[in-house]
Coordinates of C-alpha atoms and ligand atoms in Angstrom, one line a residue:
X814 CA 135.2 172.9 91.0
X815 CA 134.2 170.2 93.1
X816 CA 130.3 168.9 92.1
X817 CA 129.3 166.2 94.5
X818 CA 130.4 165.4 98.4
X819 CA 133.6 164.2 98.9
X820 CA 133.1 162.3 102.0
X821 CA 133.9 158.5 102.6
X822 CA 130.7 157.1 103.3
X823 CA 131.9 153.0 102.5
X824 CA 135.4 151.4 101.9
X825 CA 135.5 147.4 101.0
X826 CA 137.7 144.9 100.5
X827 CA 136.8 142.3 98.3
X828 CA 139.1 139.5 97.3
X829 CA 140.5 139.3 93.6
X830 CA 142.6 137.2 90.8
X831 CA 145.6 138.6 89.6
X832 CA 147.8 137.7 86.2
X833 CA 149.6 134.8 88.0
X834 CA 145.9 133.2 89.6
X835 CA 147.4 134.6 93.2
X836 CA 144.3 135.9 95.6
X837 CA 145.1 139.5 95.6
X838 CA 143.3 142.7 97.7
X839 CA 140.3 145.3 95.2
X840 CA 139.2 147.7 97.4
X841 CA 135.9 150.3 96.9
X842 CA 135.9 153.0 98.1
X843 CA 132.2 155.2 98.0
X844 CA 131.7 159.4 98.8
X845 CA 128.6 160.7 100.1
X846 CA 127.6 162.1 96.9
X847 CA 127.7 158.5 95.3
X848 CA 130.8 158.8 93.5
X849 CA 133.2 155.2 93.8
X850 CA 136.0 154.1 92.7
X851 CA 138.0 151.2 92.8
X852 CA 141.5 149.5 92.8
X853 CA 144.1 146.7 93.0
X854 CA 147.0 145.1 94.7
X855 CA 149.7 144.4 92.4
X856 CA 152.3 141.3 93.6
X857 CA 156.0 141.3 92.6
X858 CA 157.8 138.1 92.5
X859 CA 162.3 140.2 92.4
X860 CA 160.9 142.5 95.3
X861 CA 163.6 144.6 97.4
X862 CA 163.7 143.9 100.9
X863 CA 162.7 147.6 101.8
X864 CA 159.5 147.4 100.3
X865 CA 155.8 147.8 101.6
X866 CA 155.1 144.2 102.9
X867 CA 152.3 142.8 101.6
X868 CA 149.6 140.5 104.3
X869 CA 148.9 137.1 103.4
X870 CA 147.7 134.2 105.9
X871 CA 150.0 131.2 105.0
X872 CA 148.8 128.3 105.3
X873 CA 147.5 125.1 102.6
X874 CA 145.3 127.4 101.1
X875 CA 146.6 129.1 97.8
X876 CA 150.0 128.3 98.5
X877 CA 149.6 130.3 102.0
X878 CA 149.0 133.2 99.7
X879 CA 145.8 134.2 100.4
X880 CA 144.6 137.6 101.6
X881 CA 141.5 137.1 104.2
X882 CA 143.3 138.6 107.1
X883 CA 144.5 141.5 104.3
X884 CA 140.6 142.3 103.6
X885 CA 139.3 141.8 106.9
X886 CA 141.6 145.1 107.5
X887 CA 140.1 147.2 105.5
X888 CA 136.6 146.1 105.7
X889 CA 136.7 146.3 110.1
X890 CA 139.7 149.3 110.7
X891 CA 140.1 150.5 107.4
X892 CA 137.0 150.8 106.9
X893 CA 136.2 152.8 110.4
X894 CA 139.4 155.1 110.5
X895 CA 138.3 157.2 107.0
X896 CA 134.4 157.2 108.2
X897 CA 133.3 161.0 107.3
X898 CA 137.0 161.8 105.6
X899 CA 137.3 163.8 102.7
X900 CA 138.3 162.2 100.0
X901 CA 140.0 164.8 98.5
X902 CA 142.2 165.1 101.1
X903 CA 144.6 162.4 100.1
X904 CA 148.1 163.1 102.0
X905 CA 145.7 162.9 105.3
X906 CA 143.9 160.0 104.5
X907 CA 147.8 159.0 104.2
X908 CA 149.1 159.6 106.9
X909 CA 146.3 157.7 109.0
X910 CA 146.8 155.1 107.0
X911 CA 149.8 154.7 108.0
X912 CA 149.8 155.7 111.3
X913 CA 147.8 152.9 111.7
X914 CA 149.3 149.7 110.6
X915 CA 151.8 151.4 112.7
X916 CA 154.8 149.2 111.8
X917 CA 157.9 150.7 109.2
X918 CA 156.8 147.9 106.6
X919 CA 153.2 148.1 106.9
X920 CA 153.3 144.0 107.7
X921 CA 150.0 144.4 110.7
X922 CA 147.9 146.0 108.2
X923 CA 149.8 144.7 104.7
X924 CA 151.0 147.1 101.7
X925 CA 148.0 145.9 99.5
X926 CA 146.1 146.3 101.8
X927 CA 147.0 149.6 102.4
X928 CA 148.5 150.4 98.4
X929 CA 144.7 149.0 97.2
X930 CA 143.0 151.4 98.9
X931 CA 144.8 154.3 98.2
X932 CA 144.4 154.0 94.5
X933 CA 140.5 153.8 95.6
X934 CA 140.1 156.9 97.3
X935 CA 142.4 158.4 94.7
X936 CA 139.9 157.6 91.8
X937 CA 136.8 158.5 94.0
X938 CA 138.0 161.8 94.8
X939 CA 138.7 161.9 90.8
X940 CA 135.3 160.0 89.4
X941 CA 133.6 163.0 92.7
X942 CA 136.0 165.4 90.0
X943 CA 133.8 164.4 87.0
X944 CA 137.6 164.4 85.7
X945 CA 139.4 161.5 84.2
X946 CA 142.3 161.0 86.9
X947 CA 145.4 161.9 84.6
X948 CA 143.6 164.8 84.2
X949 CA 143.0 165.2 88.8
X950 CA 146.3 164.5 89.4
X951 CA 148.2 166.4 86.7
X952 CA 145.8 169.9 88.2
X953 CA 146.8 172.4 85.2
X954 CA 150.5 171.9 84.9
X955 CA 151.7 170.8 81.2
X956 CA 152.1 166.0 80.9
X957 CA 154.2 164.3 78.2
X958 CA 152.8 160.5 77.2
X959 CA 155.4 158.6 78.6
X960 CA 157.7 156.6 76.8
X961 CA 157.0 152.9 77.0
X962 CA 159.5 150.5 77.9
X963 CA 157.9 146.8 76.7
X964 CA 159.7 143.4 77.5
X965 CA 159.8 141.5 73.8
X966 CA 161.7 138.8 76.5
X967 CA 161.5 137.6 80.0
X968 CA 163.4 136.4 81.7
X969 CA 165.1 135.7 85.8
X970 CA 163.0 134.9 88.4
X971 CA 159.8 135.7 85.6
X972 CA 161.5 132.6 84.2
X973 CA 162.7 129.9 86.1
X974 CA 166.0 131.7 85.4
X975 CA 165.9 130.7 82.3
X976 CA 168.9 133.8 81.6
X977 CA 169.9 135.7 84.7
X978 CA 168.2 139.6 83.0
X979 CA 164.9 139.6 84.0
X980 CA 163.1 141.8 81.1
X981 CA 164.7 142.3 77.9
X982 CA 162.7 145.6 76.4
X983 CA 161.8 148.1 73.8
X984 CA 162.5 151.2 73.7
X985 CA 160.6 153.4 70.4
X986 CA 162.5 157.4 71.8
X987 CA 162.5 158.8 68.1
X988 CA 159.0 157.6 67.7
X989 CA 155.9 160.6 67.8
X990 CA 153.8 159.6 69.5
X991 CA 152.9 156.5 72.0
X992 CA 151.0 155.4 69.8
X993 CA 153.4 155.0 67.2
X994 CA 156.2 153.5 69.5
X995 CA 153.7 150.8 70.5
X996 CA 152.8 150.5 66.3
X997 CA 157.0 149.8 66.1
X998 CA 157.0 147.9 69.5
X999 CA 154.4 144.6 67.9
X1000 CA 155.8 144.3 64.5
X1001 CA 159.5 143.7 67.0
X1002 CA 157.5 140.9 69.4
X1003 CA 155.7 139.4 66.4
X1004 CA 159.7 140.2 64.3
X1005 CA 160.9 138.1 68.1
X1006 CA 158.7 135.2 67.8
X1007 CA 159.2 134.5 64.2
X1008 CA 162.9 134.5 64.8
X1009 CA 162.5 132.0 68.4
X1010 CA 160.2 129.6 65.7
X1011 CA 162.8 129.1 63.5
X1012 CA 164.8 128.6 66.0
X1013 CA 162.8 125.4 67.7
X1014 CA 163.5 128.4 70.6
X1015 CA 159.5 129.4 71.1
X1016 CA 158.0 127.9 74.8
X1017 CA 156.0 130.0 75.2
X1018 CA 155.6 133.4 77.2
X1019 CA 157.0 134.1 81.0
X1020 CA 155.2 136.0 84.0
X1021 CA 154.7 139.5 82.6
X1022 CA 154.3 137.7 78.8
X1023 CA 157.6 138.7 77.2
X1024 CA 158.3 135.0 74.8
X1025 CA 160.3 132.4 77.7
X1026 CA 163.5 132.7 76.7
X1027 CA 165.0 129.2 75.1
X1028 CA 168.5 130.9 75.3
X1029 CA 172.4 129.6 75.4
X1030 CA 172.9 132.3 77.2
X1031 CA 172.0 136.7 78.0
X1032 CA 173.5 137.6 75.0
X1033 CA 171.8 134.9 72.6
X1034 CA 168.5 137.3 73.7
X1035 CA 170.0 140.4 72.9
X1036 CA 171.6 138.6 69.6
X1037 CA 167.5 137.5 68.7
X1038 CA 166.6 141.1 69.8
X1039 CA 168.3 142.8 67.6
X1040 CA 167.4 140.2 64.5
X1041 CA 163.9 141.4 65.1
X1042 CA 164.4 144.9 65.4
X1043 CA 166.5 144.3 61.8
X1044 CA 163.1 142.3 60.5
X1045 CA 161.2 144.7 62.0
X1046 CA 161.8 147.1 59.3
X1047 CA 164.2 149.4 61.9
X1048 CA 167.2 150.8 63.1
X1049 CA 168.7 149.2 65.9
X1050 CA 169.7 152.8 67.8
X1051 CA 169.0 155.1 65.1
X1052 CA 165.1 154.4 65.8
X1053 CA 164.5 152.0 68.6
X1054 CA 166.8 151.2 71.8
X1055 CA 167.1 147.9 74.1
X1056 CA 166.6 148.3 78.0
X1057 CA 167.2 145.6 79.9
X1058 CA 166.6 145.2 83.9
X1059 CA 169.6 143.4 84.9
X1060 CA 167.1 142.8 88.8
X1061 CA 170.8 141.7 90.5
X1062 CA 169.4 141.3 93.7
X1063 CA 168.0 138.3 92.7
X1064 CA 171.8 136.2 91.8
X1065 CA 174.2 138.7 93.7
X1066 CA 175.1 139.1 97.4
X1067 CA 177.8 140.7 98.7
X1068 CA 179.8 141.1 95.9
X1069 CA 179.6 138.2 94.5
X1070 CA 176.7 137.8 91.7
X1071 CA 176.2 133.5 89.7
X1072 CA 175.4 133.5 86.4
X1073 CA 172.6 131.0 85.9
X1074 CA 173.8 129.1 82.5
X1075 CA 177.1 128.4 83.5
X1076 CA 177.4 128.6 87.4
X1077 CA 179.8 131.5 86.7
X1078 CA 180.7 133.3 90.0
X1079 CA 181.2 137.0 88.7
X1080 CA 182.5 139.6 91.3
X1081 CA 180.9 143.5 91.2
X1082 CA 184.2 145.4 88.9
X1083 CA 183.4 142.0 86.6
X1084 CA 179.7 142.4 86.3
X1085 CA 180.5 145.6 85.7
X1086 CA 183.1 144.3 83.0
X1087 CA 180.5 142.2 81.1
X1088 CA 177.2 145.1 81.5
X1089 CA 179.7 146.9 80.0
X1090 CA 180.9 145.0 77.0
X1091 CA 177.1 144.3 76.6
X1092 CA 176.5 148.6 75.6
X1093 CA 179.5 148.8 73.6
X1094 CA 178.0 146.1 71.7
X1095 CA 174.6 146.3 71.7
X1096 CA 172.1 149.9 71.1
X1097 CA 171.3 149.6 75.2
X1098 CA 169.9 153.0 76.3
X1099 CA 168.5 152.0 79.9
X1100 CA 169.7 149.5 82.4
X1101 CA 167.9 148.6 85.6
X1102 CA 169.6 147.5 88.9
X1103 CA 172.8 146.0 86.9
X1104 CA 174.3 145.0 90.7
X1105 CA 172.6 144.5 94.1
X1106 CA 170.6 146.5 96.3
X1107 CA 173.5 145.4 98.5
X1108 CA 176.3 146.9 96.2
X1109 CA 176.2 150.8 96.8
X1110 CA 179.4 151.5 95.8
X1111 CA 178.9 148.7 92.6
X1112 CA 175.5 151.0 91.6
X1113 CA 177.9 154.2 91.7
X1114 CA 181.0 152.8 90.2
X1115 CA 178.9 152.0 87.1
X1116 CA 177.5 155.5 87.5
X1117 CA 180.7 156.4 87.3
X1118 CA 181.6 154.8 84.3
X1119 CA 178.4 154.4 82.4
X1120 CA 175.8 157.1 83.4
X1121 CA 176.3 160.0 80.6
X1122 CA 175.3 156.7 78.1
X1123 CA 173.1 155.1 79.5
X1124 CA 169.7 155.5 81.7
X1125 CA 170.5 154.0 85.0
X1126 CA 167.6 153.2 87.0
X1127 CA 166.9 151.6 91.0
X1128 CA 164.1 149.2 91.4
X1129 CA 165.0 146.7 94.2
X1130 CA 167.7 149.3 95.8
X1131 CA 165.2 152.3 95.6
X1132 CA 162.1 150.2 96.7
X1133 CA 160.4 154.0 95.4
X1134 CA 161.3 155.7 98.4
X1135 CA 162.1 158.9 99.2
X1136 CA 164.6 159.7 101.5
X1137 CA 166.1 156.6 99.4
X1138 CA 166.6 158.5 95.7
X1139 CA 168.0 161.5 97.8
X1140 CA 170.8 159.7 99.3
X1141 CA 171.5 158.2 95.4
X1142 CA 171.1 161.5 94.4
X1143 CA 173.4 162.7 96.7
X1144 CA 176.0 160.5 95.9
X1145 CA 175.2 160.4 92.4
X1146 CA 174.9 155.7 92.0
X1147 CA 172.5 156.5 89.7
X1148 CA 170.2 158.5 86.9
X1149 CA 166.9 157.1 87.3
X1150 CA 164.2 156.0 89.8
X1151 CA 162.0 153.4 89.1
X1152 CA 158.5 154.1 90.6
X1153 CA 155.8 151.6 92.4
X1154 CA 153.4 152.4 94.1
X1155 CA 153.1 149.3 96.4
X1156 CA 156.8 149.5 96.7
X1157 CA 156.6 153.2 98.4
X1158 CA 152.7 152.0 100.1
X1159 CA 150.7 154.8 99.2
X1160 CA 149.9 157.3 96.4
X1161 CA 151.5 160.4 98.9
X1162 CA 154.9 158.6 99.5
X1163 CA 154.9 157.5 95.5
X1164 CA 154.6 161.0 94.6
X1165 CA 156.8 162.7 96.6
X1166 CA 159.7 159.7 95.8
X1167 CA 158.8 160.7 92.0
X1168 CA 159.3 164.6 93.1
X1169 CA 162.8 164.1 94.6
X1170 CA 163.7 161.4 91.7
X1171 CA 162.6 164.8 89.3
X1172 CA 164.4 167.6 91.6
X1173 CA 167.5 165.3 90.5
X1174 CA 166.9 165.3 87.2
X1175 CA 166.6 161.3 87.9
X1176 CA 164.7 159.8 83.9
X1177 CA 161.2 158.4 86.6
X1178 CA 159.7 155.8 86.1
X1179 CA 156.2 154.4 86.7
X1180 CA 156.5 150.7 87.0
X1181 CA 154.0 148.0 87.2
X1182 CA 154.9 145.0 89.0
X1183 CA 154.8 140.6 87.7
X1184 CA 151.4 140.0 89.4
X1185 CA 149.3 142.3 87.7
X1186 CA 145.3 143.3 86.5
X1187 CA 143.4 145.0 84.6
X1188 CA 143.3 148.4 87.1
X1189 CA 145.5 150.8 85.0
X1190 CA 146.4 153.3 87.0
X1191 CA 150.4 153.8 87.1
X1192 CA 148.4 154.6 83.1
X1193 CA 146.8 157.4 84.9
X1194 CA 150.8 157.9 87.5
X1195 CA 152.1 158.6 84.6
X1196 CA 150.6 160.9 82.8
X1197 CA 149.0 162.6 85.6
X1198 CA 152.4 162.5 87.0
X1199 CA 154.7 164.1 84.3
X1200 CA 156.6 160.6 85.3
X1201 CA 158.3 160.9 81.3
X1202 CA 158.3 156.7 81.5
X1203 CA 156.1 154.0 81.7
X1204 CA 157.7 150.2 82.2
X1205 CA 153.8 147.6 81.5
X1206 CA 155.8 144.3 80.8
X1207 CA 155.6 142.6 77.1
X1208 CA 153.1 143.5 74.6
X1209 CA 150.1 140.3 74.8
X1210 CA 148.2 139.4 78.2
X1211 CA 145.4 141.5 78.7
X1212 CA 147.1 142.6 82.3
X1213 CA 149.7 144.5 80.1
X1214 CA 147.7 145.4 77.2
X1215 CA 144.4 147.4 79.0
X1216 CA 147.4 149.4 80.6
X1217 CA 148.8 150.5 76.8
X1218 CA 145.1 150.8 75.7
X1219 CA 144.8 152.9 78.2
X1220 CA 147.3 155.8 77.3
X1221 CA 146.5 155.2 73.6
X1222 CA 142.4 156.3 75.0
X1223 CA 144.3 159.5 77.1
X1224 CA 147.0 160.1 74.2
X1225 CA 144.1 160.7 71.6
X1226 CA 141.8 161.7 74.3
X1227 CA 144.5 165.2 74.5
X1228 CA 143.8 165.6 70.2
X1229 CA 147.3 167.3 68.7
X1230 CA 148.2 169.5 72.3
X1231 CA 149.5 164.9 73.4
X1232 CA 153.3 166.3 73.0
X1233 CA 155.1 162.2 73.6
X1234 CA 157.8 162.1 76.1
X1235 CA 161.1 160.0 73.1
X1236 CA 163.9 161.0 74.6
X1237 CA 163.4 163.8 76.7
X1238 CA 161.8 161.5 79.7
X1239 CA 166.4 159.8 79.4
X1240 CA 168.3 161.6 81.4
X1241 CA 171.4 161.3 79.5
X1242 CA 172.4 163.2 76.2
X1243 CA 171.3 161.8 72.9
X1244 CA 174.1 159.9 71.2
X1245 CA 174.5 160.8 67.3
X1246 CA 174.7 157.4 65.0
Ligands
LIG2431 P1 158.2 142.5 90.9 O1 159.3 142.2 88.9 O2 157.1 142.8 90.3 O3 158.6 140.9 89.8 O4 159.6 142.0 91.4 C1 159.5 144.0 88.4 C2 160.8 144.6 88.1 O5 162.0 144.3 88.9 O6 161.2 145.5 87.8
LIG2432 ZN1 163.6 145.6 88.3

């Protein structure tokens, strides 16, 4: 039951700074009853070409990345359009924002201005209802605590292309709870650090807080990850698995993929063969963007061959676009979708993409960006929408830990009713090991 007036009285945009020390947009929405909601736009580095565009000022200040234009849109046009609208009418507000922008890719007002506003409205509504955001979103439907995908090594565009693969992550579907999955990950993260130190390869952390991969090749990273799992006293495959984000659009197009380390060029078939070899050698449960965003037939071929063994996620390929998810389901090009609110543009469009994914029986993974902040909205989306999985980056740096810690709080608040998604989140049958 609403206990306060949910009419929007004020929308205020301010500049804050993200985890890469770059300017970003924060929006604060105030309602007539006094409730407030606040949200910060994240930013990607390996962006898909079809995603909503951030509005940046250009010029020389802060490398051209300032957001004054986006903020002035929030504080003038957006603020006057939303004044007196009921904040609980999220879909209406989101289509108002889309219409006001008037471009297909949010380039006029900025994806950063629009997503921060949309999320801030959502926070204000939940606050007015006196409910935690996840609870407000669940609307009484059952939810699961998500299976985390946690980065141990960063690579690709997040680590100056030191290795090709962008994320080497850990997945703990056999853990009994989210908190146990984090305990296992903490041990593996520590063990991986020890192994790298011993090998003289510890060189700080990449964009999302995973270790900077001073490895000779992708396989070195995979071997070290398996070694770290064992050193942590866990069983690779049986208890924990590996998840990779290949982010292949970063090094491939037109069916040609150029590897960073030796400059070798692979065609799509060779790329798929290489990944197939990894699948046969390492306990890999999930692969994101195995081929480039322009390679639909490569996706289909990969999924036909390996879709029963592993989760195959579209990120750059689907850009959280409901129509693209629907087509992918129809054409069987993959079996999972990454859900990033700032790719879609608004909360309503994000939810639509997720629902489309669920309808197709896909794995659905709510995801952070490489440029993040203390904002924990995605932690709530992953629980409240029962996405089943959450990808936030590594197990260090507070813009990442803020999200993991928020899910811990939610899990604790549910007590005995907390249900960890584990294997149920993955879109393929568990292999016996
Ligand atoms: P980005 O990368 O936020 O830099 O785009 C994250 C991902 O590819 O999943
Ligand atoms: Zn990705």
